[in-house]
Amino acid sequence: TVTEAVLNIFDQLVPKNLVADAAANRLVSVIVSSVLLGLLLPSCKADGRRSTTLEVVDEVNEVVSKVIKILILLSPVGVCSLVLAGSARFNLREMGTSVAALVGCVLAAEAAHIFLFCPMLLVLGARRNPVTYFRSCLPALFTALGSCSSAACLP
């Protein structure tokens, strides 16, 4: 019924076990608890010093940030290990030909897009000459290619 649905929504706002809800990806109760904690937590003690809870949260934040930085530094090693472990199970000659076929298909699709589809859109949709249009785009394209950033060539 509608009453049960509404009561169920309000029941989900109050966590029975905050850690279990976070682990089970039931984040509504975790968010509500976090907002309430943030609103009710005093920022200063009566003598003007910072709250002990905020100090603990800041220190935990520093520890988590350091752990994340270490994991980010180690992630290329993990990815390389996963790729090498997966590729060790396959025949390298077969895998090389499959990768070459994939690269060839991607290049052929990109060439068809830039040399067939885009000029056709320019002619049919905008009534513009594709050669003069692409010629006028070359400085921006070379700037983007030379700087490895498309944002560098924006006006």
Short mmCIF file of C-alpha atoms in Angstrom, two decimals:
data_model
loop_
_atom_site.label_atom_id
_atom_site.label_comp_id
_atom_site.label_asym_id
_atom_site.label_seq_id
_atom_site.Cartn_x
_atom_site.Cartn_y
_atom_site.Cartn_z
CA THR A 1 0.00 0.00 0.00
CA VAL A 2 0.97 3.67 -0.22
CA THR A 3 1.30 4.01 3.54
CA GLU A 4 3.72 1.10 3.72
CA ALA A 5 5.79 2.55 0.86
CA VAL A 6 6.05 5.93 2.58
CA LEU A 7 6.93 4.32 5.91
CA ASN A 8 9.54 2.17 4.14
CA ILE A 9 11.18 5.30 2.70
CA PHE A 10 11.39 6.91 6.13
CA ASP A 11 12.61 3.63 7.62
CA GLN A 12 15.50 3.60 5.13
CA LEU A 13 16.57 7.08 6.24
CA VAL A 14 17.46 5.82 9.72
CA PRO A 15 20.36 3.37 9.70
CA LYS A 16 20.16 0.25 11.79
CA ASN A 17 23.85 -0.47 11.23
CA LEU A 18 25.79 2.31 9.51
CA VAL A 19 28.76 0.16 8.47
CA ALA A 20 26.54 -2.65 7.14
CA ASP A 21 24.46 -0.13 5.17
CA ALA A 22 27.61 1.37 3.63
CA ALA A 23 28.94 -2.09 2.77
CA ALA A 24 25.61 -3.11 1.23
CA ASN A 25 25.57 0.08 -0.88
CA ARG A 26 22.46 1.44 0.87
CA LEU A 27 23.82 4.97 0.90
CA VAL A 28 20.69 6.98 1.71
CA SER A 29 20.99 6.25 5.42
CA VAL A 30 24.74 6.88 5.33
CA ILE A 31 24.22 10.27 3.65
CA VAL A 32 21.48 11.27 6.11
CA SER A 33 23.70 10.28 9.04
CA SER A 34 26.64 12.21 7.61
CA VAL A 35 24.56 15.34 7.07
CA LEU A 36 23.15 15.14 10.60
CA LEU A 37 26.61 14.62 12.08
CA GLY A 38 27.95 17.57 10.11
CA LEU A 39 25.11 19.82 11.23
CA LEU A 40 25.22 18.79 14.88
CA LEU A 41 29.00 18.68 15.31
CA PRO A 42 30.33 21.80 17.02
CA SER A 43 33.21 23.42 15.18
CA CYS A 44 34.78 24.88 18.34
CA LYS A 45 34.82 24.12 22.02
CA ALA A 46 33.74 26.69 24.57
CA ASP A 47 37.34 27.85 25.08
CA GLY A 48 37.80 28.51 21.33
CA ARG A 49 39.84 25.41 20.50
CA ARG A 50 38.86 23.22 17.60
CA SER A 51 36.59 20.25 18.26
CA THR A 52 38.39 16.98 18.99
CA THR A 53 36.10 15.17 16.55
CA LEU A 54 37.10 17.55 13.75
CA GLU A 55 40.78 17.01 14.59
CA VAL A 56 40.29 13.24 14.38
CA VAL A 57 38.40 13.56 11.09
CA ASP A 58 41.19 15.74 9.65
CA GLU A 59 43.86 13.24 10.70
CA VAL A 60 41.88 10.33 9.23
CA ASN A 61 41.50 12.37 6.03
CA GLU A 62 45.29 12.86 5.86
CA VAL A 63 45.89 9.13 6.33
CA VAL A 64 43.33 8.20 3.66
CA SER A 65 44.84 10.77 1.26
CA LYS A 66 48.32 9.30 1.74
CA VAL A 67 47.03 5.76 1.19
CA ILE A 68 45.23 6.85 -1.99
CA LYS A 69 48.38 8.57 -3.30
CA ILE A 70 50.38 5.39 -2.71
CA LEU A 71 47.71 3.30 -4.45
CA ILE A 72 47.71 5.70 -7.41
CA LEU A 73 51.48 5.38 -7.67
CA LEU A 74 51.25 1.58 -7.54
CA SER A 75 48.29 1.21 -9.90
CA PRO A 76 50.38 1.03 -13.10
CA VAL A 77 52.23 -1.96 -11.63
CA GLY A 78 48.92 -3.66 -10.83
CA VAL A 79 47.47 -2.98 -14.27
CA CYS A 80 50.64 -4.20 -15.96
CA SER A 81 50.56 -7.37 -13.84
CA LEU A 82 46.94 -8.03 -14.77
CA VAL A 83 47.62 -7.48 -18.47
CA LEU A 84 50.72 -9.69 -18.44
CA ALA A 85 48.93 -12.43 -16.50
CA GLY A 86 46.09 -12.38 -19.01
CA SER A 87 48.38 -12.28 -22.03
CA ALA A 88 50.51 -15.15 -20.71
CA ARG A 89 47.58 -17.48 -21.27
CA PHE A 90 47.28 -16.65 -24.96
CA ASN A 91 49.36 -17.35 -28.03
CA LEU A 92 51.23 -14.12 -28.71
CA ARG A 93 51.12 -14.58 -32.48
CA GLU A 94 47.33 -14.95 -32.46
CA MET A 95 46.94 -12.07 -30.06
CA GLY A 96 49.22 -9.88 -32.18
CA THR A 97 47.22 -10.54 -35.31
CA SER A 98 43.97 -9.89 -33.42
CA VAL A 99 45.28 -6.59 -32.07
CA ALA A 100 46.53 -5.63 -35.52
CA ALA A 101 43.12 -6.42 -37.00
CA LEU A 102 41.45 -4.32 -34.29
CA VAL A 103 43.78 -1.37 -34.94
CA GLY A 104 43.18 -1.70 -38.68
CA CYS A 105 39.40 -1.70 -38.21
CA VAL A 106 39.54 1.35 -35.93
CA LEU A 107 41.74 3.26 -38.38
CA ALA A 108 39.47 2.32 -41.28
CA ALA A 109 36.39 3.47 -39.37
CA GLU A 110 38.06 6.76 -38.41
CA ALA A 111 39.15 7.33 -41.99
CA ALA A 112 35.62 6.66 -43.26
CA HIS A 113 34.29 9.09 -40.66
CA ILE A 114 36.67 11.94 -41.44
CA PHE A 115 36.89 11.47 -45.23
CA LEU A 116 33.33 10.34 -46.06
CA PHE A 117 30.81 11.09 -43.32
CA CYS A 118 32.02 14.54 -42.19
CA PRO A 119 32.38 15.95 -45.74
CA MET A 120 28.97 14.56 -46.64
CA LEU A 121 27.45 16.34 -43.61
CA LEU A 122 29.21 19.57 -44.60
CA VAL A 123 27.91 19.39 -48.17
CA LEU A 124 24.37 18.23 -47.42
CA GLY A 125 23.77 19.90 -44.08
CA ALA A 126 25.73 23.14 -44.17
CA ARG A 127 26.19 23.61 -47.93
CA ARG A 128 29.89 24.26 -47.43
CA ASN A 129 32.91 23.08 -49.37
CA PRO A 130 34.65 20.44 -47.22
CA VAL A 131 38.13 21.20 -48.62
CA THR A 132 38.02 24.88 -47.69
CA TYR A 133 36.41 24.07 -44.34
CA PHE A 134 39.10 21.55 -43.35
CA ARG A 135 41.82 23.87 -44.68
CA SER A 136 40.57 26.62 -42.37
CA CYS A 137 40.57 24.15 -39.44
CA LEU A 138 44.20 23.07 -39.95
CA PRO A 139 45.85 25.69 -37.67
CA ALA A 140 43.65 24.70 -34.73
CA LEU A 141 44.15 21.00 -35.44
CA PHE A 142 47.95 21.37 -35.59
CA THR A 143 47.93 23.38 -32.37
CA ALA A 144 45.89 20.69 -30.66
CA LEU A 145 48.19 17.97 -32.02
CA GLY A 146 51.36 19.84 -31.05
CA SER A 147 50.23 20.64 -27.53
CA CYS A 148 48.51 17.27 -26.91
CA SER A 149 45.47 19.25 -25.79
CA SER A 150 42.41 20.32 -27.67
CA ALA A 151 41.77 22.99 -25.02
CA ALA A 152 44.94 24.84 -26.07
CA CYS A 153 43.50 25.74 -29.46
CA LEU A 154 40.18 27.13 -28.22
CA PRO A 155 39.75 30.87 -28.71
#
